Amino acid sequence: MAEVGREAPGVSAVSAGGREVSAFEAIYSDHRNAVLGLAYVMSGRWGLAEEVTQDAFIKLMDGMAAGTVDNPAGWVRTVAMNLARSRVRRIKAEIRALMRLGGRRHEHAELDTRRVESEAFWAVVRLLPSRQAEALALHYQDDRPVREVAELMGIAEGTAKALLHQGRHRLAERLGPSDPEDV
Amino acid sequence: MSLTEADLDQRSRAAAGDVASAASNRAESWTLEGLHARRAATRTRRQFAGVGVLALLIMSVALFVRLPLDEESSDGGSVGIVDQPVEPPPAPVDADAGDVVILADGSGFATYLDPAAETAVGGQRLAGFRQGDQPHQLIESGGRLVVGWGEVSSTALDGTDAVRLGTAEYAVPAAEDGTVWLIDYPGSSIDTRQPATASRVDVGDGRVIESGAVPAGVFPEHGIPGGLAVIGQDDDRGLFLWDAEGGGALIEVASNGQVAQVDARGGVLVFCEEICQSVGAIDVERPGQVFLIPLGSSVQATPGSLQLSADGNHLAVGVDILGLGDEGEGEGSLMVAELSIVNGIDLIGQRLVEPDGAGPPLWVAWSATSDLLYLAAPYETDDDALDFALYQVTATGEILSRDRTRGVVPLSGAAVVVPRATVSIPPPTAEGLAACDGGPTPTGCRWTVDDPLTVEATPTATRTPDTDAPHNELDVPLLGRYAHTVTWTGSEVVVWGGDATYNGSGPAFGDGAVFDPSSSRWRPMAPSPAEPTSDHLAVWTGEEVLFLGGWQNPRQLVGYDPVQDTWTTRADAPFEVTTNINPFYNAAVWTGERMLVWSGADGMAAYDPTEDRWEALTGPPVEHRYTVALHVDPRSDPASVVAVGGSENLQGIDVAIRQPDGQWTEGPELNQLIDADKRSAHIPQPSETVLTDAGLLVVPSQGAPIPAALWDLTGDWIELPTPPKPGCASLPRPIRIDGGMIVGNLCGNGVRFDAGTRSFTPFESDGPMGSNQVVWTGEELIAIEPTSGVGSAAGPAMTSWRMAIPVDPSEEE
């Protein structure tokens, strides 16, 4: 697991272009898979996850060039998760509203049927309150300890611990008797 | 029973590894060059043709810097300035001279909001608006409202006094007050491959003031002085100006801008591309000089939110913050800018306003005096419903008020603001009062500022059935509702559940009523033990109606016996079932012994009502996407079930048959019949299928450039002639009747399919059919529409149209 908080932050806004690209390239190479995984976990859609991951890295590229990013690996994760959550929420709201308008289809929304085998697990994670889901995604998918979960979410460590506890409790409940396989 | 900690850890590790592996495979081919190309493409889209160097220059100097200007400003208004600060806020608004916001609520009715008096009156019928008209269009001009598609009318601001303006596909605002442009195409549908006739008419009497032919290949979008701004319909989607006296010549503004939004006031035209991160602005007298107003790298304008003030001096744009770090999280914002229109456009100042905790604005509208603007922004209520808050903002970006009263601001894509002195708010209708979550007042709804109200779960029916109703209109003894179910039992229609608003933010209903078509009488249903719900499924077993799932309680199952008028609670479903939000909607059918339920996300299960027991089944071997459909083959005994899903990449539909022994047989995909270039225009949906005696029929919705298709359940799909297009806006849903099919729209126009001759016949009827809640009784269609008929003092009502099936001319012979 790569250390999230502190790698390669030394790209200053005024440093030479070559160094900037090099530092970004390293971040991109080391973290894109993990960011993509997080984006998928939060959205459940590979197409959307790929899109927001690339958009997050584009933002990171600009941010690093401007010298406004202290913690690139953490920053890009947070941006990607925010983007994923935001776009899924918008899609859902649009779908619900449009379906009410007499059953209109919504053809341009993100619809991705390519799932992973463990999708049932992540689907339940996504049903949790968003902060709990985010904490669990970082903890499980990105393998972050509580301290880093807190750091990435910008919350106190105790709060992160509580979110993880509540999330795990609910997850265990939901994965238990409610699992369709138990029928 | 919960999973143990150890089991949870094991499953989480496996799930994480699964995703990590898939992500690694997917990102394997990603290159830095590809990322740079995506970045460049995104930026290129922001550049409008003809402004290249100038645009870059402007964007480089007109940096959008978010600086805290006034920490004491209300509602967290982070602000940024350009060039110099905007003018100070205007004097406080005189409440007596305030505004009224008129909203088209999407169902042919208007809602009137009076922010100063904190009242809202909903459910007002707009004279001249017909069922099937574009539900979210509302134009104000000359103190009148313009409504309607196909037939365009104007009404007084209170919705009365309709004046027919003319026959046209649609209307667009004109720059000249008191007039509107009518856009009329040959035939009865919008077809930009043909020239259109544009006529500017007086909204008071329909008198044509000027007229001309708009050339083919462009879409008239908005009026400008003496003409129209039109958007090219080729791949580039450029922006052009059309002069009514110019003989059809077009003046180029942007040749390849992917233009998607246009507004024009006071000689200023603003426009934006589909991905809108900067707004183009021109003085229409100088169309070659495009000024770009950047919105910022991490925001994007929301559709339909580009609004100039009446004098053209101020611009408001609803924007979506795309999320930076912990900020944003998809929250909404508003950019206001002050423009100078002297020798071209210049930017005096701009400011980003961030309404707290709200999403991107649904609409933005200026007051007639150009000093205030109003916007509605969605927010999540404490119980995770979606509702809309109303904001009042000054021209300089100060938030004056925010009102969050549930259910008052309807889902609406159109809002106009008029001075209160010009409109007498009509008295509330039953439908308006029904939506008053805060309780009705003599003038409408009580509207409590910043005080979300507790919602009553089950409103009570208050209207006595009118058994002497005219043949074509029946009073339903229930409050108007959406996302309810209508079930035919063989002798009665059972209406149950639903909720009060389009967007699901209103209260859910737990009540229902039963209609006997033979006597035209309604009777109430006994109180249900089920949690009030909407977006549920209903299946008739021959003895009872099973109500399954729903938005509020996705696993609940109850049975209703219409003969005994009794309810029974049943075993919860093994997975969540709701017909909304879940991208893989659900379907259920009765097979003769069991209810088969298919959830695209969770597989298939069967419910046996005699044993009150669920059994997990193997789902159909088909791809699936938004909607799924199940059909029972009526010719089979025991029943065969046809499952309809959607194939991967949204390219067609996919089918399979479940034989009585439970084995699935894959059917052919429909993709082959659809040309690749037509897929983007329309993709057949499982919900557009119906199992006729001739086989499974797919009927494209109105205007879709694809043929109908038929699968006889054994061979391959065959192409049928493209069905005739019924006029007016269409929300089709096919229904099986007499072994064939009928599909109609909200105007009552439609086509019917004869299974014997495999041919389509168009028809016109006297009522709407495009509802999702339509049943065929064997003799007639009964449509239970959510919206009300004529307002009645007797109380809240829901209206259904009961109509005879139009006679096929060939049958008459």
PDB file of C-alpha atoms in Angstrom, chain B residues 640-749:
ATOM      1  CA  SER B 640     -44.244 -19.614 -20.202  1.00  0.00           C
ATOM      2  CA  VAL B 641     -42.765 -16.278 -19.278  1.00  0.00           C
ATOM      3  CA  VAL B 642     -40.916 -13.958 -21.602  1.00  0.00           C
ATOM      4  CA  ALA B 643     -38.235 -11.833 -19.946  1.00  0.00           C
ATOM      5  CA  VAL B 644     -37.125  -8.666 -21.703  1.00  0.00           C
ATOM      6  CA  GLY B 645     -33.957  -6.856 -20.757  1.00  0.00           C
ATOM      7  CA  GLY B 646     -31.506  -4.612 -22.488  1.00  0.00           C
ATOM      8  CA  SER B 647     -28.327  -5.762 -24.090  1.00  0.00           C
ATOM      9  CA  GLU B 648     -24.956  -4.378 -23.164  1.00  0.00           C
ATOM     10  CA  ASN B 649     -23.924  -0.923 -24.337  1.00  0.00           C
ATOM     11  CA  LEU B 650     -27.510   0.198 -24.735  1.00  0.00           C
ATOM     12  CA  GLN B 651     -27.785  -1.127 -28.229  1.00  0.00           C
ATOM     13  CA  GLY B 652     -31.004  -3.014 -28.189  1.00  0.00           C
ATOM     14  CA  ILE B 653     -33.111  -5.374 -26.183  1.00  0.00           C
ATOM     15  CA  ASP B 654     -32.444  -8.901 -25.164  1.00  0.00           C
ATOM     16  CA  VAL B 655     -35.014 -11.631 -24.575  1.00  0.00           C
ATOM     17  CA  ALA B 656     -35.368 -15.084 -23.075  1.00  0.00           C
ATOM     18  CA  ILE B 657     -38.241 -17.485 -22.413  1.00  0.00           C
ATOM     19  CA  ARG B 658     -38.733 -19.324 -19.166  1.00  0.00           C
ATOM     20  CA  GLN B 659     -40.342 -22.636 -19.930  1.00  0.00           C
ATOM     21  CA  PRO B 660     -42.815 -24.168 -17.487  1.00  0.00           C
ATOM     22  CA  ASP B 661     -40.064 -26.456 -16.192  1.00  0.00           C
ATOM     23  CA  GLY B 662     -38.004 -23.440 -15.156  1.00  0.00           C
ATOM     24  CA  GLN B 663     -35.434 -23.714 -17.919  1.00  0.00           C
ATOM     25  CA  TRP B 664     -34.484 -20.588 -19.798  1.00  0.00           C
ATOM     26  CA  THR B 665     -34.174 -20.397 -23.558  1.00  0.00           C
ATOM     27  CA  GLU B 666     -32.270 -17.445 -24.945  1.00  0.00           C
ATOM     28  CA  GLY B 667     -33.912 -15.466 -27.694  1.00  0.00           C
ATOM     29  CA  PRO B 668     -32.356 -13.290 -30.390  1.00  0.00           C
ATOM     30  CA  GLU B 669     -31.160  -9.783 -29.618  1.00  0.00           C
ATOM     31  CA  LEU B 670     -32.941  -6.961 -31.357  1.00  0.00           C
ATOM     32  CA  ASN B 671     -29.724  -5.094 -32.170  1.00  0.00           C
ATOM     33  CA  GLN B 672     -29.514  -6.303 -35.715  1.00  0.00           C
ATOM     34  CA  LEU B 673     -32.523  -4.346 -36.867  1.00  0.00           C
ATOM     35  CA  ILE B 674     -31.284  -1.049 -35.581  1.00  0.00           C
ATOM     36  CA  ASP B 675     -28.773   0.876 -37.646  1.00  0.00           C
ATOM     37  CA  ALA B 676     -25.855   2.126 -35.661  1.00  0.00           C
ATOM     38  CA  ASP B 677     -26.546   5.725 -36.591  1.00  0.00           C
ATOM     39  CA  LYS B 678     -30.054   5.457 -35.196  1.00  0.00           C
ATOM     40  CA  ARG B 679     -29.131   4.038 -31.850  1.00  0.00           C
ATOM     41  CA  SER B 680     -28.256   7.376 -30.385  1.00  0.00           C
ATOM     42  CA  ALA B 681     -31.650   8.710 -31.370  1.00  0.00           C
ATOM     43  CA  HIS B 682     -33.649   6.003 -29.742  1.00  0.00           C
ATOM     44  CA  ILE B 683     -32.990   2.784 -27.980  1.00  0.00           C
ATOM     45  CA  PRO B 684     -35.886   0.401 -27.594  1.00  0.00           C
ATOM     46  CA  GLN B 685     -36.846  -0.177 -23.998  1.00  0.00           C
ATOM     47  CA  PRO B 686     -38.225  -3.301 -22.385  1.00  0.00           C
ATOM     48  CA  SER B 687     -41.120  -1.131 -21.265  1.00  0.00           C
ATOM     49  CA  GLU B 688     -41.964  -0.593 -24.920  1.00  0.00           C
ATOM     50  CA  THR B 689     -42.701  -4.243 -25.478  1.00  0.00           C
ATOM     51  CA  VAL B 690     -45.985  -6.036 -25.351  1.00  0.00           C
ATOM     52  CA  LEU B 691     -46.712  -9.699 -25.942  1.00  0.00           C
ATOM     53  CA  THR B 692     -49.360  -9.921 -28.627  1.00  0.00           C
ATOM     54  CA  ASP B 693     -50.903 -12.970 -30.206  1.00  0.00           C
ATOM     55  CA  ALA B 694     -48.432 -12.484 -33.047  1.00  0.00           C
ATOM     56  CA  GLY B 695     -45.453 -12.423 -30.705  1.00  0.00           C
ATOM     57  CA  LEU B 696     -43.409  -9.923 -28.759  1.00  0.00           C
ATOM     58  CA  LEU B 697     -43.851  -6.493 -30.281  1.00  0.00           C
ATOM     59  CA  VAL B 698     -41.521  -3.553 -29.831  1.00  0.00           C
ATOM     60  CA  VAL B 699     -43.060  -0.216 -30.661  1.00  0.00           C
ATOM     61  CA  PRO B 700     -40.687   2.739 -30.919  1.00  0.00           C
ATOM     62  CA  SER B 701     -41.877   5.904 -29.284  1.00  0.00           C
ATOM     63  CA  GLN B 702     -43.133   8.745 -31.382  1.00  0.00           C
ATOM     64  CA  GLY B 703     -40.613  10.137 -33.790  1.00  0.00           C
ATOM     65  CA  ALA B 704     -38.022   7.448 -33.228  1.00  0.00           C
ATOM     66  CA  PRO B 705     -36.438   6.676 -36.590  1.00  0.00           C
ATOM     67  CA  ILE B 706     -36.593   2.946 -36.202  1.00  0.00           C
ATOM     68  CA  PRO B 707     -39.160   0.430 -37.325  1.00  0.00           C
ATOM     69  CA  ALA B 708     -41.335  -1.646 -35.094  1.00  0.00           C
ATOM     70  CA  ALA B 709     -40.122  -5.181 -34.598  1.00  0.00           C
ATOM     71  CA  LEU B 710     -41.794  -8.479 -33.878  1.00  0.00           C
ATOM     72  CA  TRP B 711     -40.463 -11.719 -32.448  1.00  0.00           C
ATOM     73  CA  ASP B 712     -42.768 -14.715 -32.679  1.00  0.00           C
ATOM     74  CA  LEU B 713     -40.966 -16.418 -29.775  1.00  0.00           C
ATOM     75  CA  THR B 714     -39.338 -18.983 -32.022  1.00  0.00           C
ATOM     76  CA  GLY B 715     -37.420 -17.434 -34.894  1.00  0.00           C
ATOM     77  CA  ASP B 716     -35.632 -14.158 -35.322  1.00  0.00           C
ATOM     78  CA  TRP B 717     -36.896 -10.616 -35.042  1.00  0.00           C
ATOM     79  CA  ILE B 718     -38.664  -9.344 -38.102  1.00  0.00           C
ATOM     80  CA  GLU B 719     -39.046  -5.755 -39.073  1.00  0.00           C
ATOM     81  CA  LEU B 720     -42.495  -4.222 -39.335  1.00  0.00           C
ATOM     82  CA  PRO B 721     -43.408  -0.964 -41.010  1.00  0.00           C
ATOM     83  CA  THR B 722     -42.650   2.093 -38.923  1.00  0.00           C
ATOM     84  CA  PRO B 723     -45.910   2.897 -37.155  1.00  0.00           C
ATOM     85  CA  PRO B 724     -47.642   6.164 -38.026  1.00  0.00           C
ATOM     86  CA  LYS B 725     -46.654   8.975 -35.716  1.00  0.00           C
ATOM     87  CA  PRO B 726     -49.480  10.330 -33.624  1.00  0.00           C
ATOM     88  CA  GLY B 727     -49.413  14.079 -33.213  1.00  0.00           C
ATOM     89  CA  CYS B 728     -48.394  16.026 -30.120  1.00  0.00           C
ATOM     90  CA  ALA B 729     -45.945  15.132 -27.437  1.00  0.00           C
ATOM     91  CA  SER B 730     -45.927  11.462 -26.741  1.00  0.00           C
ATOM     92  CA  LEU B 731     -45.399   9.417 -23.646  1.00  0.00           C
ATOM     93  CA  PRO B 732     -46.268   6.030 -24.992  1.00  0.00           C
ATOM     94  CA  ARG B 733     -46.752   2.820 -23.172  1.00  0.00           C
ATOM     95  CA  PRO B 734     -48.144  -0.093 -25.112  1.00  0.00           C
ATOM     96  CA  ILE B 735     -50.987  -2.102 -23.699  1.00  0.00           C
ATOM     97  CA  ARG B 736     -52.215  -5.503 -24.801  1.00  0.00           C
ATOM     98  CA  ILE B 737     -55.788  -5.504 -25.970  1.00  0.00           C
ATOM     99  CA  ASP B 738     -57.678  -8.288 -27.666  1.00  0.00           C
ATOM    100  CA  GLY B 739     -54.516 -10.109 -28.617  1.00  0.00           C
ATOM    101  CA  GLY B 740     -53.103  -7.007 -30.271  1.00  0.00           C
ATOM    102  CA  MET B 741     -51.660  -3.824 -28.900  1.00  0.00           C
ATOM    103  CA  ILE B 742     -52.555  -0.217 -28.452  1.00  0.00           C
ATOM    104  CA  VAL B 743     -50.264   2.658 -27.672  1.00  0.00           C
ATOM    105  CA  GLY B 744     -51.345   6.207 -27.113  1.00  0.00           C
ATOM    106  CA  ASN B 745     -50.179   9.503 -25.809  1.00  0.00           C
ATOM    107  CA  LEU B 746     -51.435  12.217 -23.559  1.00  0.00           C
ATOM    108  CA  CYS B 747     -53.364  13.833 -26.383  1.00  0.00           C
ATOM    109  CA  GLY B 748     -55.391  10.702 -26.907  1.00  0.00           C
ATOM    110  CA  ASN B 749     -53.701  10.020 -30.227  1.00  0.00           C
TER     111      ASN B 749
END
